[in-house]
Every structure is written in C-alpha cells, then in structure tokens.
Amino acid sequence: MKTHNLGFPRIGDNRELKRALESYWRGEASQTELLKTGARLREKNWGYQKALNYVPVGDFSFYDQVLDTSSMLGNIPARARETGGTPLDRYFRTARGQSAGDEKENQISAGEMTKWFDTNYHYIVPEFDSTTTFRLDAQSLLDQVQEAQTAGVRPKPVILGPVTYLFLGKAENFDKKTLLKNLLPEYVRLLNLLAAQDVEWVQIDEPLLVMDLDNDWKHMVDQAYQALGSGSVKIMLATYFGSLEGNLGLALSLPVHALHVDAVRGKDQVPNLVERLPEHMELSLGVIDGRNIWKTDLNALLDQLTPIHKQLGDKLWLAPSCSLLHVPVDLKIEAKLDSELLSWMAFARQKLVELDILANALTQGREIVATQLEQNATALKNRKESPRIHNPEVQARLARVDDSWGERKQPYPERIKRHKEKINLPLYPTTTIGSFPQTKEIRSLRLKFKKREIGLNDYTAGIRDQMKTTIQFQEEIGLDVLVHGEAERNDMVEYFGEQLDGFAFSQYGWVQSYGSRCVKPPILFGDVSRPRPMTVSWIVYAQSLTDKPVKGMLTGPVTILNWSFVRDDQSRADTCRQVALAIRDEVLDLEKAGVSIIQIDEAALREGLPLRKNQWDEYLNWAVGAFRITANGVNAGTQIHTHMCYSEFNDIIDAITRMDTDVITIEASRSNMEILNAFDETAYPNEIGPGVYDIHSPNVPTVDFIVDNMKEAARRIPKERLWINPDCGLKTRAWPETKAALKNLVEAARVLRTAANI
Ligand code: GLN
Ligand code: ZN
C-alpha cells in the first residue's frame, strides 16, 4: 500500500508567501528574494510530507496553479505576453493587471478570476480564441522535480489535466473544445520530459469528472487519455470534490495506471470502484477530508479499509480527498483555540499524520498504532458528548420550527402599501449596500481595541464618530435610505460569528483565497445561538442622527455557513437553520427598536450550489428555507432587503423569488443590466436595485452612465419597482471616489425622476 498527497498549502505556516509576494509587488524585495522564499517554502513543505511514499511537486505556486498551467503551456494572454520584465513579471501582470503608469506603461486588464469548483479558492481563468496556440515550457516544473529529488523525497508531479484546463477557460464565439488536439502533443512532451527525469508517477487532475458532462466532454476525456496513457511515466488520474457517478465507467475504461477518487464526499462510490477496478489499474482512496478541519474517525475508517486493503493489496493508495490547499497548515502553532477544541481538529499537517497512522495500521496491524487510535477515539467521543456542542434549548426550538416561521404575514402587494405609508420613498429610491470606506483610522481603532490599548468607551466613541461622518455625508448628498457604514465590522461573517455561541476563531487558520489573499474562516463547531443583540445599538445610534431611514444590516445564515468551516456531525441544512434562528432574533430586535428597513446579505448563496445539478433543488430548498426563517417573522410594515454580489441569476431565479424579500440588490453594472433578463422573464414580482457602480474598480460612474443603465433596467422592470445603488459594499474604496460616485448616483436619480414626471 502507498500513501501520497495531492497538494500542500503553499502560503506557509505564517503566511510567508503572502508577505514575500506583497513586498515584491511593492518593489521592496528583489525577484531573487522572492524565488528564495518559494524554494524555502517548498523544501519545508516536502519536509512536512516526508513520511509519504510520494509527495506532490508542482502544487506550489506564486499565484495560482491554473495560471501556472497557462504559463507552462505558453497560453499567457497576448496583452501581457508582449510586455517587459522577466517571465515572472508577465505572469503577475496576467494575474493582477497593470495600471497605466508614468513610464508610458499601458494599462493591462487583470485576468478574470473565478471560483475553483465549489471551494472558496479563486483561479485565473484561461483565455482561448481562434488564434490560441500552445508551446510547452516546463522548465519551472522540471526544476522543482529536481529540487524535490535533492531534498530526498520521491516526487509525484501534479499537473492540471488538459480537459479540465479547457473546461475551465473562457472563449468568446469560439469552440474551445477544438483546441484539445493542439494541446495533447504538449502534454505528451511534458510527460516524456518528466519520464526522462526519473519520474515514476504523475498525478493529472481532472476534477471535471465529478460534474455532469455532455458526450463531447466525455469523449474528450477518452481521447486525451488514449493519447497520454501510452508513455513510460505512470499516470494517476485524480478526481475530487465529489463522486464520479455517471462518469465512473468512463474513468475505469481509461488507459491510466491509477485513479484517485474522493472517498469522503464520494464515499458511496468506493465499493463499486473496488469491485470494477480493472487489472491494470491501481486505486487511490482520498479518505481524509481535505475540505474541513475535523479529525477523521480512524477506527471506523480502518474497519472500512481493511477488507479493501486485503482485496487490493499493493494496488491501494491512501491520500487526503483533495489538495490540502483548502485547509490551514498547522494546528500546533495555534494559540487562540482552547485545548478541548484543538483536540477535535486536524489541519494539513495533522491530516498527514492521520494518513500515516492509517497506513501503519493497515500494513503492520492496529497494535502498532494502538495508542494513537485510542487517542483518536477518545477525542471523537469527547467531541460527540461535549456540552459545548449541544444546546438543548436550540434543538428544542429548531424542532418547533414549521413552515409558518418562514411565511410573511401579508403578501408583497399588501406590504408595499404599508411601506409607502410608513417609509414614503420617492421614485427610484437611492441607497448603498452597507459598508463605507474602511479607512486606516477605522482599522487602527479596531486593532487598538482588540489589543486592549483602548477601552470600550473610547472605541465606541471613535466608531460613533465615523458613523456620524458617514450619515452626515449621506444626508448632505441626498441619498434616500441611509446606512451606518459598518465601521465596527472587520468582516461580514466574522463580526457575527464572534458574537454567536457555537463559533470559534483560530489565530493562524488561514486559507488561500486568491494570489496573496487569505481568509480565516470561522469554525462553526456547536449549536448556534445568540446570547445578546449584536447590531441594535449601532443602528439605533445611527438612526438617532437623521430623519431619513437607516437600514439595519445583517449577514444571512447561508452566507455565514458557506464562509465557515462547518461541523460535520449533523446536516448542513440543520446547522443553517440554527444560524437562521439566531439571526432571526436579531431581525426581530431591530424591528422592535424601530428599524423599519432591514437588509440581510446573502452574498454567498450561489457559492454553495452543489457541483451536480440534480442536487441543486435540495440545497436551494433548505438555503431559501433558512433565509425565510431569518427574514420573514417581521410585520408588514418592515421592509426586508437582501443583497447578492454576483450577476448570474437565470438558473436560480425561482429560488430567489421564493425568498420573498421586498427588495433585492444585485451586481449589474459590468454586464450592462443584461442580467435583468432573468428577473424580467419570470417577472420577479418585488423590487430590485441593479448595481450601477462597479465597486471593484476605482472608476467613478458618470451621471449619464447611471441614467442609461437605469433606463435599460426600466425597459425590463417597471420603474416603480427599481432602486438605484452600487454593485456591492464600499469598504474597499477610498472616500474621494466614493463621494464622487454617490453624488452622481443621486444626481442620476434626480434626472430620472424629472424625466418620469414629464
Ligand atoms: N453589507 C456588506 C457590505 O456592504 C455586503 C458585502 C458583500 O455583499 N460582500 O460590505
Ligand atoms: Zn456584494
């Protein structure tokens, strides 16, 4: 039996890569220094993995593994290819773009970024068109193979497969599938080069195999591996993030030497695979969860694996389910979590230890690791029985929840009448999405408070000052529905997680989101409840400063769930409903405090969509159900808003409609309102604010741009139901551009109202 890993986090124990990259980009460190940091991190990571039979090589990246693939295949977009500097500079330029500089530098737009399957990691989307050619330059990978060999580990290069590579790319008015035939010879050359460097096994990732594929794509997979499978290097075809389902037969029919499957999310496929595994093929089972941070139940797993090991013998490999990129590096350095919580968890390094224990137990008998197995069993038992996880009140309350909890008392047409009486807004009401610029001042205030350099009173006074400025500005320029600006929040999920029971926060639990950006997901470990109001006093204060309505501002249960590491001992649906009840309490408290407009952000509702279409309904049902529990307990006079920061709605519009919010704000400026087609066709019955200010860019939208876009919107949706607002929160923007943009927004509303009256 063999052990291996599909990929290790590259950011470093202490985010060394982030620091090195950012100082290089700022021009403070040389390229040599950056390269050295890279080499050091790789060596360290291999050291962490040296108990494995094969370690991944090529999983390290200075930005993104998909961009690395583009780079290796000579498919850097033309706009960055012909620019100056070293290849690494061009690589970064592709990822990050370049703003027009003084030295006659041209502006280069950054590569598009999108989510890697259903993770929170973002890759740079490959670009294809009719002129695309490929030209292999594998030097960097070959060098790393040699580095690993020198470091004394057995390297298993990891490359992104040709079919998934094409699948992930974008091509306008061009059939990217036609590129496969040009791509395959480059992959063949690559495999030959690796073979010449004494590489025995290569891992080729084709995660597209866990998705619904049409016949064309299936055929391409077959074609690709018929071409690649005949070389002298052995191929392990890797799939992860789900089950092969209908693609299982195809995967088993390919001339590859081994197949890796996700045996956590795709546990059910294992017996079938073991039974049907062809003579020439080895099987790698990804049994350690690479997507979550809980300890594995090693004893239960051994029960499951022992007969499989008996049957497959040397043909069995064990590994984490997917690359460990999606979990933090090391629990040992964690200083913030208490020892009880720590004893329930495993980060990347601990997961590899689990793998080692499994391998030893299988090959040498469980006695050899008896102590470790016992410790594991104790930890799991403690977790299961811990009173910190179970809150009978929460469970009893959840059991009482029925459909009526998610039902508004009046239908929208009646509610709108009450809103008109109570809130009295003009045609095309203007508002923002919640946050205002998070200035240095605000951040230092929060930091000082956290470090206890200032007390609660000074902190509150400081934040209130910020809110005052923000409210005054909004009043001054004439926005209709104001916000408090979210100065008290560092992050829209963390802020709530920190105040809810059932959540914990690590100190170093960073996971790469994209490039040098990392996130530290909250850890949702137990039954969730809200000990006390979380936002009420801030909103009430903000409201006391103005006669205009101030929106209450909350994060919804689905988004909180999708951006956290979530307990795995009950269904996500139940966990989500618990969060929903906690946020519902906040909604009702805001209402009681006189707040008549409450926004509940569901920025990440779409992110949770399963990879398989046939699982969408189930997810959308509980996700929308949870949102409804949160939002719909209010009276008719209270107006509920939601915000979603994306622009794809066609395929989920029914679910969105079922949320029954009074107003939804969405991202729309970059698609020129095209996305409203979705809302138009199904006649989305309530109000909608299509974003007219792209907050991802420092550009200020002109009055004309906003007016034109809103006119475009009014062609699809009756103007009585339209709001005017930015695409998303303003927290990453600076004040000057924010001021200019919002003034234009208000002016555009004035122009539109005047035009409407004629
Ligand atoms: N209310 C949040 C803000 O304005 C929403 C952010 C988001 O949707 N990502 O920052
Ligand atoms: Zn948003």
mmCIF file of N, CA and C in Angstrom, residues 255-323:
data_model
loop_
_atom_site.group_PDB
_atom_site.id
_atom_site.type_symbol
_atom_site.label_atom_id
_atom_site.label_comp_id
_atom_site.label_asym_id
_atom_site.label_seq_id
_atom_site.Cartn_x
_atom_site.Cartn_y
_atom_site.Cartn_z
ATOM 1 N N PRO A 255 -6.847 4.266 -20.217
ATOM 2 C CA PRO A 255 -5.562 3.583 -20.088
ATOM 3 C C PRO A 255 -4.613 4.323 -19.138
ATOM 4 N N VAL A 256 -5.062 4.557 -17.910
ATOM 5 C CA VAL A 256 -4.187 5.186 -16.925
ATOM 6 C C VAL A 256 -3.824 4.136 -15.882
ATOM 7 N N HIS A 257 -2.763 4.406 -15.112
ATOM 8 C CA HIS A 257 -2.264 3.385 -14.196
ATOM 9 C C HIS A 257 -2.913 3.430 -12.833
ATOM 10 N N ALA A 258 -3.501 4.566 -12.513
ATOM 11 C CA ALA A 258 -4.185 4.663 -11.225
ATOM 12 C C ALA A 258 -5.267 5.727 -11.305
ATOM 13 N N LEU A 259 -6.252 5.557 -10.449
ATOM 14 C CA LEU A 259 -7.342 6.520 -10.374
ATOM 15 C C LEU A 259 -7.445 6.977 -8.923
ATOM 16 N N HIS A 260 -7.462 8.302 -8.719
ATOM 17 C CA HIS A 260 -7.703 8.811 -7.365
ATOM 18 C C HIS A 260 -9.133 9.317 -7.289
ATOM 19 N N VAL A 261 -9.822 8.903 -6.227
ATOM 20 C CA VAL A 261 -11.193 9.381 -6.058
ATOM 21 C C VAL A 261 -11.387 9.961 -4.662
ATOM 22 N N ASP A 262 -12.361 10.822 -4.561
ATOM 23 C CA ASP A 262 -12.734 11.441 -3.299
ATOM 24 C C ASP A 262 -13.586 10.430 -2.527
ATOM 25 N N ALA A 263 -13.002 9.869 -1.488
ATOM 26 C CA ALA A 263 -13.725 8.846 -0.729
ATOM 27 C C ALA A 263 -14.386 9.449 0.508
ATOM 28 N N VAL A 264 -14.400 10.783 0.587
ATOM 29 C CA VAL A 264 -15.141 11.444 1.666
ATOM 30 C C VAL A 264 -16.497 11.873 1.113
ATOM 31 N N ARG A 265 -16.467 12.826 0.198
ATOM 32 C CA ARG A 265 -17.735 13.233 -0.420
ATOM 33 C C ARG A 265 -18.287 12.146 -1.335
ATOM 34 N N GLY A 266 -17.385 11.325 -1.855
ATOM 35 C CA GLY A 266 -17.824 10.277 -2.771
ATOM 36 C C GLY A 266 -17.671 8.905 -2.149
ATOM 37 N N LYS A 267 -17.985 8.838 -0.873
ATOM 38 C CA LYS A 267 -17.800 7.584 -0.141
ATOM 39 C C LYS A 267 -18.590 6.433 -0.773
ATOM 40 N N ASP A 268 -19.775 6.765 -1.241
ATOM 41 C CA ASP A 268 -20.656 5.720 -1.771
ATOM 42 C C ASP A 268 -20.113 5.033 -3.017
ATOM 43 N N GLN A 269 -19.208 5.703 -3.723
ATOM 44 C CA GLN A 269 -18.738 5.102 -4.970
ATOM 45 C C GLN A 269 -17.648 4.050 -4.732
ATOM 46 N N VAL A 270 -17.127 4.015 -3.501
ATOM 47 C CA VAL A 270 -15.951 3.174 -3.263
ATOM 48 C C VAL A 270 -16.188 1.678 -3.523
ATOM 49 N N PRO A 271 -17.243 1.070 -2.952
ATOM 50 C CA PRO A 271 -17.430 -0.372 -3.192
ATOM 51 C C PRO A 271 -17.504 -0.713 -4.687
ATOM 52 N N ASN A 272 -18.244 0.109 -5.397
ATOM 53 C CA ASN A 272 -18.399 -0.090 -6.823
ATOM 54 C C ASN A 272 -17.049 -0.031 -7.555
ATOM 55 N N LEU A 273 -16.234 0.933 -7.161
ATOM 56 C CA LEU A 273 -14.923 1.092 -7.788
ATOM 57 C C LEU A 273 -14.023 -0.097 -7.496
ATOM 58 N N VAL A 274 -14.029 -0.503 -6.238
ATOM 59 C CA VAL A 274 -13.167 -1.622 -5.847
ATOM 60 C C VAL A 274 -13.549 -2.862 -6.654
ATOM 61 N N GLU A 275 -14.846 -3.046 -6.793
ATOM 62 C CA GLU A 275 -15.304 -4.236 -7.492
ATOM 63 C C GLU A 275 -14.973 -4.205 -8.974
ATOM 64 N N ARG A 276 -15.101 -3.030 -9.564
ATOM 65 C CA ARG A 276 -14.934 -2.963 -11.024
ATOM 66 C C ARG A 276 -13.534 -2.574 -11.473
ATOM 67 N N LEU A 277 -12.648 -2.376 -10.524
ATOM 68 C CA LEU A 277 -11.306 -1.888 -10.876
ATOM 69 C C LEU A 277 -10.616 -2.863 -11.856
ATOM 70 N N PRO A 278 -10.194 -2.358 -13.008
ATOM 71 C CA PRO A 278 -9.539 -3.256 -13.975
ATOM 72 C C PRO A 278 -8.165 -3.716 -13.490
ATOM 73 N N GLU A 279 -7.718 -4.804 -14.045
ATOM 74 C CA GLU A 279 -6.456 -5.426 -13.670
ATOM 75 C C GLU A 279 -5.278 -4.446 -13.680
ATOM 76 N N HIS A 280 -5.216 -3.619 -14.705
ATOM 77 C CA HIS A 280 -4.042 -2.753 -14.881
ATOM 78 C C HIS A 280 -4.084 -1.505 -14.000
ATOM 79 N N MET A 281 -5.159 -1.314 -13.251
ATOM 80 C CA MET A 281 -5.333 -0.015 -12.581
ATOM 81 C C MET A 281 -5.183 -0.116 -11.070
ATOM 82 N N GLU A 282 -4.509 0.889 -10.484
ATOM 83 C CA GLU A 282 -4.430 0.985 -9.024
ATOM 84 C C GLU A 282 -5.467 2.002 -8.560
ATOM 85 N N LEU A 283 -5.802 1.957 -7.285
ATOM 86 C CA LEU A 283 -6.866 2.832 -6.795
ATOM 87 C C LEU A 283 -6.386 3.648 -5.602
ATOM 88 N N SER A 284 -6.503 4.959 -5.727
ATOM 89 C CA SER A 284 -6.158 5.835 -4.613
ATOM 90 C C SER A 284 -7.443 6.336 -3.976
ATOM 91 N N LEU A 285 -7.581 6.047 -2.690
ATOM 92 C CA LEU A 285 -8.773 6.497 -1.979
ATOM 93 C C LEU A 285 -8.453 7.747 -1.153
ATOM 94 N N GLY A 286 -9.147 8.813 -1.452
ATOM 95 C CA GLY A 286 -8.981 10.051 -0.686
ATOM 96 C C GLY A 286 -9.862 9.994 0.536
ATOM 97 N N VAL A 287 -9.311 9.465 1.631
ATOM 98 C CA VAL A 287 -10.144 9.149 2.796
ATOM 99 C C VAL A 287 -10.105 10.219 3.884
ATOM 100 N N ILE A 288 -9.124 11.132 3.803
ATOM 101 C CA ILE A 288 -9.025 12.181 4.821
ATOM 102 C C ILE A 288 -9.624 13.448 4.209
ATOM 103 N N ASP A 289 -10.550 14.062 4.907
ATOM 104 C CA ASP A 289 -11.276 15.197 4.339
ATOM 105 C C ASP A 289 -10.357 16.403 4.118
ATOM 106 N N GLY A 290 -10.131 16.740 2.867
ATOM 107 C CA GLY A 290 -9.289 17.899 2.550
ATOM 108 C C GLY A 290 -10.066 19.205 2.529
ATOM 109 N N ARG A 291 -11.348 19.151 2.855
ATOM 110 C CA ARG A 291 -12.168 20.361 2.775
ATOM 111 C C ARG A 291 -12.650 20.845 4.142
ATOM 112 N N ASN A 292 -12.272 20.104 5.196
ATOM 113 C CA ASN A 292 -12.754 20.524 6.502
ATOM 114 C C ASN A 292 -11.664 20.278 7.538
ATOM 115 N N ILE A 293 -11.895 20.676 8.759
ATOM 116 C CA ILE A 293 -10.818 20.710 9.738
ATOM 117 C C ILE A 293 -11.048 19.788 10.922
ATOM 118 N N TRP A 294 -11.940 18.814 10.761
ATOM 119 C CA TRP A 294 -12.221 17.913 11.879
ATOM 120 C C TRP A 294 -11.351 16.677 11.801
ATOM 121 N N LYS A 295 -11.078 16.101 12.941
ATOM 122 C CA LYS A 295 -10.349 14.840 12.980
ATOM 123 C C LYS A 295 -11.130 13.749 12.268
ATOM 124 N N THR A 296 -10.396 12.853 11.638
ATOM 125 C CA THR A 296 -11.012 11.700 10.983
ATOM 126 C C THR A 296 -11.309 10.632 12.029
ATOM 127 N N ASP A 297 -12.380 9.887 11.843
ATOM 128 C CA ASP A 297 -12.648 8.744 12.701
ATOM 129 C C ASP A 297 -11.815 7.571 12.185
ATOM 130 N N LEU A 298 -10.601 7.465 12.721
ATOM 131 C CA LEU A 298 -9.642 6.500 12.169
ATOM 132 C C LEU A 298 -10.094 5.057 12.370
ATOM 133 N N ASN A 299 -10.694 4.776 13.512
ATOM 134 C CA ASN A 299 -11.093 3.394 13.769
ATOM 135 C C ASN A 299 -12.197 2.945 12.809
ATOM 136 N N ALA A 300 -13.160 3.820 12.610
ATOM 137 C CA ALA A 300 -14.244 3.478 11.674
ATOM 138 C C ALA A 300 -13.678 3.316 10.268
ATOM 139 N N LEU A 301 -12.753 4.189 9.932
ATOM 140 C CA LEU A 301 -12.162 4.131 8.594
ATOM 141 C C LEU A 301 -11.380 2.833 8.389
ATOM 142 N N LEU A 302 -10.673 2.429 9.445
ATOM 143 C CA LEU A 302 -9.911 1.187 9.330
ATOM 144 C C LEU A 302 -10.825 -0.015 9.111
ATOM 145 N N ASP A 303 -11.975 0.012 9.790
ATOM 146 C CA ASP A 303 -12.935 -1.073 9.580
ATOM 147 C C ASP A 303 -13.335 -1.150 8.107
ATOM 148 N N GLN A 304 -13.488 0.029 7.536
ATOM 149 C CA GLN A 304 -13.917 0.087 6.139
ATOM 150 C C GLN A 304 -12.762 -0.302 5.201
ATOM 151 N N LEU A 305 -11.558 0.106 5.568
ATOM 152 C CA LEU A 305 -10.434 -0.085 4.646
ATOM 153 C C LEU A 305 -9.799 -1.478 4.705
ATOM 154 N N THR A 306 -9.922 -2.118 5.852
ATOM 155 C CA THR A 306 -9.226 -3.406 5.993
ATOM 156 C C THR A 306 -9.598 -4.415 4.892
ATOM 157 N N PRO A 307 -10.894 -4.654 4.659
ATOM 158 C CA PRO A 307 -11.203 -5.599 3.568
ATOM 159 C C PRO A 307 -10.744 -5.091 2.190
ATOM 160 N N ILE A 308 -10.809 -3.796 1.998
ATOM 161 C CA ILE A 308 -10.374 -3.248 0.693
ATOM 162 C C ILE A 308 -8.875 -3.484 0.525
ATOM 163 N N HIS A 309 -8.151 -3.269 1.610
ATOM 164 C CA HIS A 309 -6.705 -3.492 1.545
ATOM 165 C C HIS A 309 -6.391 -4.958 1.264
ATOM 166 N N LYS A 310 -7.173 -5.831 1.910
ATOM 167 C CA LYS A 310 -6.972 -7.269 1.667
ATOM 168 C C LYS A 310 -7.152 -7.589 0.191
ATOM 169 N N GLN A 311 -8.178 -6.989 -0.372
ATOM 170 C CA GLN A 311 -8.508 -7.283 -1.761
ATOM 171 C C GLN A 311 -7.502 -6.664 -2.738
ATOM 172 N N LEU A 312 -7.142 -5.404 -2.489
ATOM 173 C CA LEU A 312 -6.314 -4.700 -3.473
ATOM 174 C C LEU A 312 -4.815 -4.794 -3.188
ATOM 175 N N GLY A 313 -4.464 -4.985 -1.936
ATOM 176 C CA GLY A 313 -3.049 -5.099 -1.589
ATOM 177 C C GLY A 313 -2.247 -3.899 -2.067
ATOM 178 N N ASP A 314 -1.213 -4.163 -2.816
ATOM 179 C CA ASP A 314 -0.316 -3.111 -3.303
ATOM 180 C C ASP A 314 -0.976 -2.113 -4.234
ATOM 181 N N LYS A 315 -2.105 -2.501 -4.719
ATOM 182 C CA LYS A 315 -2.770 -1.592 -5.658
ATOM 183 C C LYS A 315 -3.548 -0.491 -4.948
ATOM 184 N N LEU A 316 -3.551 -0.523 -3.624
ATOM 185 C CA LEU A 316 -4.278 0.510 -2.874
ATOM 186 C C LEU A 316 -3.353 1.656 -2.474
ATOM 187 N N TRP A 317 -3.816 2.872 -2.716
ATOM 188 C CA TRP A 317 -3.138 4.079 -2.240
ATOM 189 C C TRP A 317 -4.089 4.799 -1.277
ATOM 190 N N LEU A 318 -3.507 5.496 -0.326
ATOM 191 C CA LEU A 318 -4.348 6.330 0.539
ATOM 192 C C LEU A 318 -3.850 7.772 0.485
ATOM 193 N N ALA A 319 -4.806 8.694 0.596
ATOM 194 C CA ALA A 319 -4.474 10.118 0.476
ATOM 195 C C ALA A 319 -5.590 10.948 1.092
ATOM 196 N N PRO A 320 -5.344 12.240 1.258
ATOM 197 C CA PRO A 320 -6.461 13.136 1.548
ATOM 198 C C PRO A 320 -7.397 13.171 0.333
ATOM 199 N N SER A 321 -8.631 13.629 0.549
ATOM 200 C CA SER A 321 -9.608 13.582 -0.541
ATOM 201 C C SER A 321 -9.213 14.479 -1.708
ATOM 202 N N CYS A 322 -8.576 15.612 -1.395
ATOM 203 C CA CYS A 322 -8.198 16.557 -2.446
ATOM 204 C C CYS A 322 -6.929 17.259 -1.956
ATOM 205 N N SER A 323 -6.459 18.236 -2.702
ATOM 206 C CA SER A 323 -5.307 19.006 -2.234
ATOM 207 C C SER A 323 -5.628 19.627 -0.874
#
